[in-house]
């Protein structure tokens, strides 16, 4: 039965000596050991802090029907991903008896590539009893297949890492976006005003030319930024005279 509340985390258990990293991604193990009864497991991964499902990767591995682990390949081993709400489903086979342990399946839950739970699932009504009662499940025979069973298990985990966002900001710079030029004349004076609007500030450049005095000009620049940034504008006004 799916959990409607977060009353406590799923208990941790030993990884055991037979874990093999980087198993292939698959959600169906049934073809690997046809001698054992089929088992369909479904459930959810829940973050106890938010009481909501969390997207995760789940590793499953177990002994085969004769109680033997495949330590050279990936028989009865695999990994798969939940959906974005933490729901998962798996078709596998009931594991054989690995004496003197009760029948069990190993599980490792990953969130954002970090292991948040390593545990084992036991079966209260199958084979040798004696597992951790908090991690026991009851298997139910499927009506349409006498050699197939179904059960569900909810993994409630803590210490779920936050997804690291890329907080790198792009380099800032002055990017002119608008350039306006206005030219007016009065008698012998020609005034040209150029205004550039940039991403953060607006600069205005005004040039006054006197036709009676060739190549003599007055240039001044100022910032419309309201902030006090005297270091950047220590030469806020500049008068230049020169002959052409």
GROMACS .gro file of C-alpha atoms in nm:
model
  244
    1UNK     CA    1   0.000   0.000   0.000
    2UNK     CA    2   0.136   0.344  -0.088
    3UNK     CA    3   0.216   0.566   0.206
    4UNK     CA    4  -0.007   0.870   0.254
    5UNK     CA    5   0.214   1.023   0.522
    6UNK     CA    6   0.579   1.040   0.619
    7UNK     CA    7   0.591   0.862   0.954
    8UNK     CA    8   0.958   0.761   0.934
    9UNK     CA    9   1.233   0.675   0.693
   10UNK     CA   10   1.296   0.332   0.546
   11UNK     CA   11   1.556   0.149   0.753
   12UNK     CA   12   1.906   0.112   0.615
   13UNK     CA   13   2.063  -0.230   0.575
   14UNK     CA   14   2.399  -0.372   0.474
   15UNK     CA   15   2.505  -0.347   0.114
   16UNK     CA   16   2.652  -0.694   0.138
   17UNK     CA   17   2.957  -0.830  -0.043
   18UNK     CA   18   2.796  -0.882  -0.382
   19UNK     CA   19   2.713  -0.537  -0.507
   20UNK     CA   20   2.832  -0.461  -0.860
   21UNK     CA   21   2.839  -0.093  -0.960
   22UNK     CA   22   2.709   0.046  -1.286
   23UNK     CA   23   2.455  -0.224  -1.372
   24UNK     CA   24   2.268  -0.200  -1.701
   25UNK     CA   25   1.949   0.004  -1.712
   26UNK     CA   26   1.643  -0.224  -1.733
   27UNK     CA   27   1.305  -0.271  -1.566
   28UNK     CA   28   1.248  -0.638  -1.651
   29UNK     CA   29   1.455  -0.919  -1.502
   30UNK     CA   30   1.213  -1.202  -1.576
   31UNK     CA   31   1.409  -1.352  -1.865
   32UNK     CA   32   1.721  -1.399  -1.651
   33UNK     CA   33   1.591  -1.678  -1.430
   34UNK     CA   34   1.281  -1.855  -1.567
   35UNK     CA   35   1.291  -2.120  -1.291
   36UNK     CA   36   1.166  -1.880  -1.024
   37UNK     CA   37   0.820  -1.729  -0.985
   38UNK     CA   38   0.764  -1.386  -1.132
   39UNK     CA   39   0.739  -1.086  -0.901
   40UNK     CA   40   0.600  -0.745  -0.994
   41UNK     CA   41   0.707  -0.465  -0.757
   42UNK     CA   42   0.577  -0.110  -0.774
   43UNK     CA   43   0.600   0.185  -0.540
   44UNK     CA   44   0.741   0.530  -0.488
   45UNK     CA   45   1.045   0.715  -0.354
   46UNK     CA   46   0.941   0.988  -0.107
   47UNK     CA   47   1.147   1.265   0.050
   48UNK     CA   48   1.056   1.274   0.419
   49UNK     CA   49   1.128   1.647   0.449
   50UNK     CA   50   0.868   1.745   0.190
   51UNK     CA   51   0.653   1.430   0.206
   52UNK     CA   52   0.652   1.436  -0.173
   53UNK     CA   53   0.776   1.198  -0.436
   54UNK     CA   54   1.128   1.259  -0.565
   55UNK     CA   55   1.284   1.151  -0.892
   56UNK     CA   56   1.548   0.885  -0.830
   57UNK     CA   57   1.753   0.601  -0.972
   58UNK     CA   58   1.714   0.260  -0.811
   59UNK     CA   59   1.958  -0.033  -0.816
   60UNK     CA   60   1.810  -0.381  -0.760
   61UNK     CA   61   2.011  -0.700  -0.721
   62UNK     CA   62   1.937  -1.042  -0.574
   63UNK     CA   63   2.032  -1.407  -0.579
   64UNK     CA   64   1.886  -1.631  -0.848
   65UNK     CA   65   1.639  -1.917  -0.792
   66UNK     CA   66   1.914  -2.137  -0.643
   67UNK     CA   67   2.041  -1.869  -0.404
   68UNK     CA   68   2.351  -1.778  -0.608
   69UNK     CA   69   2.467  -1.426  -0.692
   70UNK     CA   70   2.616  -1.355  -1.032
   71UNK     CA   71   2.946  -1.182  -0.948
   72UNK     CA   72   3.087  -1.197  -1.300
   73UNK     CA   73   2.798  -1.050  -1.497
   74UNK     CA   74   2.469  -0.878  -1.438
   75UNK     CA   75   2.221  -1.162  -1.402
   76UNK     CA   76   1.943  -1.050  -1.164
   77UNK     CA   77   2.098  -0.704  -1.150
   78UNK     CA   78   1.988  -0.374  -1.298
   79UNK     CA   79   1.909  -0.008  -1.245
   80UNK     CA   80   1.617   0.202  -1.359
   81UNK     CA   81   1.471   0.548  -1.310
   82UNK     CA   82   1.150   0.658  -1.144
   83UNK     CA   83   0.928   0.917  -1.303
   84UNK     CA   84   0.946   1.280  -1.187
   85UNK     CA   85   0.710   1.201  -0.896
   86UNK     CA   86   0.916   0.908  -0.773
   87UNK     CA   87   0.691   0.627  -0.900
   88UNK     CA   88   0.853   0.307  -1.023
   89UNK     CA   89   0.769  -0.046  -1.131
   90UNK     CA   90   0.983  -0.355  -1.179
   91UNK     CA   91   0.931  -0.703  -1.320
   92UNK     CA   92   1.167  -0.950  -1.156
   93UNK     CA   93   1.181  -1.299  -1.005
   94UNK     CA   94   1.146  -1.413  -0.648
   95UNK     CA   95   1.499  -1.471  -0.517
   96UNK     CA   96   1.615  -1.810  -0.399
   97UNK     CA   97   1.725  -1.886  -0.045
   98UNK     CA   98   2.075  -1.758   0.031
   99UNK     CA   99   2.132  -1.960   0.350
  100UNK     CA  100   2.112  -1.874   0.631
  101UNK     CA  101   1.962  -1.538   0.532
  102UNK     CA  102   1.589  -1.496   0.467
  103UNK     CA  103   1.484  -1.434   0.110
  104UNK     CA  104   1.559  -1.074   0.020
  105UNK     CA  105   1.630  -0.823  -0.254
  106UNK     CA  106   1.902  -0.558  -0.226
  107UNK     CA  107   1.820  -0.198  -0.310
  108UNK     CA  108   2.022   0.120  -0.349
  109UNK     CA  109   1.843   0.452  -0.407
  110UNK     CA  110   2.017   0.747  -0.573
  111UNK     CA  111   1.899   1.109  -0.591
  112UNK     CA  112   2.101   1.354  -0.802
  113UNK     CA  113   2.378   1.090  -0.832
  114UNK     CA  114   2.412   1.060  -0.453
  115UNK     CA  115   2.319   0.744  -0.260
  116UNK     CA  116   2.046   0.829  -0.007
  117UNK     CA  117   1.945   0.475   0.091
  118UNK     CA  118   2.098   0.127   0.090
  119UNK     CA  119   1.859  -0.138   0.218
  120UNK     CA  120   1.701  -0.481   0.164
  121UNK     CA  121   1.341  -0.591   0.105
  122UNK     CA  122   1.213  -0.904   0.283
  123UNK     CA  123   0.897  -1.110   0.232
  124UNK     CA  124   0.675  -1.188   0.528
  125UNK     CA  125   0.491  -1.477   0.363
  126UNK     CA  126   0.750  -1.634   0.139
  127UNK     CA  127   1.031  -1.877   0.214
  128UNK     CA  128   1.238  -1.835   0.527
  129UNK     CA  129   1.110  -1.561   0.760
  130UNK     CA  130   1.323  -1.359   0.995
  131UNK     CA  131   1.394  -1.034   0.814
  132UNK     CA  132   1.355  -0.683   0.948
  133UNK     CA  133   0.982  -0.640   1.005
  134UNK     CA  134   0.998  -0.272   0.907
  135UNK     CA  135   1.112  -0.373   0.560
  136UNK     CA  136   0.894  -0.675   0.505
  137UNK     CA  137   0.631  -0.684   0.234
  138UNK     CA  138   0.354  -0.930   0.164
  139UNK     CA  139   0.341  -1.081  -0.182
  140UNK     CA  140   0.004  -1.149  -0.338
  141UNK     CA  141  -0.057  -1.411  -0.606
  142UNK     CA  142  -0.191  -1.281  -0.936
  143UNK     CA  143  -0.523  -1.434  -1.034
  144UNK     CA  144  -0.435  -1.469  -1.400
  145UNK     CA  145  -0.100  -1.637  -1.333
  146UNK     CA  146  -0.052  -1.885  -1.046
  147UNK     CA  147   0.326  -1.851  -1.076
  148UNK     CA  148   0.334  -1.472  -1.050
  149UNK     CA  149   0.311  -1.243  -0.750
  150UNK     CA  150   0.280  -0.873  -0.690
  151UNK     CA  151   0.370  -0.635  -0.409
  152UNK     CA  152   0.448  -0.270  -0.347
  153UNK     CA  153   0.711  -0.087  -0.148
  154UNK     CA  154   0.756   0.281  -0.065
  155UNK     CA  155   1.108   0.405   0.002
  156UNK     CA  156   1.099   0.702   0.240
  157UNK     CA  157   1.437   0.870   0.234
  158UNK     CA  158   1.608   1.161   0.405
  159UNK     CA  159   1.917   1.372   0.335
  160UNK     CA  160   1.796   1.432  -0.019
  161UNK     CA  161   2.048   1.666  -0.182
  162UNK     CA  162   1.932   1.983  -0.348
  163UNK     CA  163   1.969   1.998  -0.721
  164UNK     CA  164   2.271   2.218  -0.792
  165UNK     CA  165   2.172   2.495  -1.028
  166UNK     CA  166   2.418   2.657  -1.263
  167UNK     CA  167   2.450   2.996  -1.099
  168UNK     CA  168   2.733   3.120  -1.321
  169UNK     CA  169   2.644   3.463  -1.448
  170UNK     CA  170   2.741   3.581  -1.795
  171UNK     CA  171   3.016   3.835  -1.818
  172UNK     CA  172   2.888   4.188  -1.800
  173UNK     CA  173   2.993   4.458  -2.040
  174UNK     CA  174   2.879   4.771  -2.209
  175UNK     CA  175   2.646   4.680  -2.492
  176UNK     CA  176   2.508   4.973  -2.689
  177UNK     CA  177   2.148   4.906  -2.776
  178UNK     CA  178   2.027   5.241  -2.911
  179UNK     CA  179   2.210   5.523  -3.082
  180UNK     CA  180   2.040   5.854  -3.152
  181UNK     CA  181   2.192   6.149  -3.341
  182UNK     CA  182   2.037   6.496  -3.352
  183UNK     CA  183   2.187   6.795  -3.531
  184UNK     CA  184   2.066   7.151  -3.490
  185UNK     CA  185   2.200   7.479  -3.628
  186UNK     CA  186   2.173   7.836  -3.506
  187UNK     CA  187   2.351   8.107  -3.705
  188UNK     CA  188   2.713   7.993  -3.727
  189UNK     CA  189   2.694   7.718  -3.461
  190UNK     CA  190   2.623   7.355  -3.543
  191UNK     CA  191   2.545   7.134  -3.243
  192UNK     CA  192   2.555   6.755  -3.280
  193UNK     CA  193   2.422   6.538  -2.997
  194UNK     CA  194   2.478   6.164  -2.994
  195UNK     CA  195   2.306   5.957  -2.727
  196UNK     CA  196   2.387   5.591  -2.669
  197UNK     CA  197   2.167   5.387  -2.440
  198UNK     CA  198   2.351   5.086  -2.302
  199UNK     CA  199   2.244   4.791  -2.091
  200UNK     CA  200   2.279   4.978  -1.763
  201UNK     CA  201   2.364   5.344  -1.834
  202UNK     CA  202   2.310   5.623  -2.084
  203UNK     CA  203   2.591   5.842  -2.209
  204UNK     CA  204   2.550   6.170  -2.395
  205UNK     CA  205   2.818   6.327  -2.614
  206UNK     CA  206   2.772   6.681  -2.745
  207UNK     CA  207   2.996   6.850  -2.997
  208UNK     CA  208   2.972   7.221  -3.071
  209UNK     CA  209   3.146   7.353  -3.383
  210UNK     CA  210   3.201   7.717  -3.466
  211UNK     CA  211   3.227   7.775  -3.838
  212UNK     CA  212   3.427   8.097  -3.782
  213UNK     CA  213   3.700   7.907  -3.600
  214UNK     CA  214   3.800   7.610  -3.814
  215UNK     CA  215   3.840   7.273  -3.643
  216UNK     CA  216   3.784   7.410  -3.295
  217UNK     CA  217   3.550   7.189  -3.101
  218UNK     CA  218   3.407   7.141  -2.752
  219UNK     CA  219   3.338   6.784  -2.641
  220UNK     CA  220   3.179   6.682  -2.313
  221UNK     CA  221   3.061   6.355  -2.184
  222UNK     CA  222   2.841   6.277  -1.886
  223UNK     CA  223   2.662   5.978  -1.736
  224UNK     CA  224   2.296   5.972  -1.647
  225UNK     CA  225   2.358   5.702  -1.385
  226UNK     CA  226   2.223   5.823  -1.052
  227UNK     CA  227   2.474   5.625  -0.849
  228UNK     CA  228   2.778   5.795  -0.707
  229UNK     CA  229   3.064   5.639  -0.898
  230UNK     CA  230   3.330   5.908  -0.888
  231UNK     CA  231   3.608   5.665  -0.967
  232UNK     CA  232   3.455   5.577  -1.302
  233UNK     CA  233   3.381   5.934  -1.398
  234UNK     CA  234   3.668   6.133  -1.247
  235UNK     CA  235   3.706   6.293  -1.591
  236UNK     CA  236   3.336   6.346  -1.633
  237UNK     CA  237   3.384   6.669  -1.825
  238UNK     CA  238   3.662   6.719  -2.074
  239UNK     CA  239   3.726   7.025  -2.292
  240UNK     CA  240   3.950   6.971  -2.591
  241UNK     CA  241   4.078   7.248  -2.826
  242UNK     CA  242   4.280   7.179  -3.128
  243UNK     CA  243   4.356   7.284  -3.477
  244UNK     CA  244   4.261   7.058  -3.767
   0.00000   0.00000   0.00000
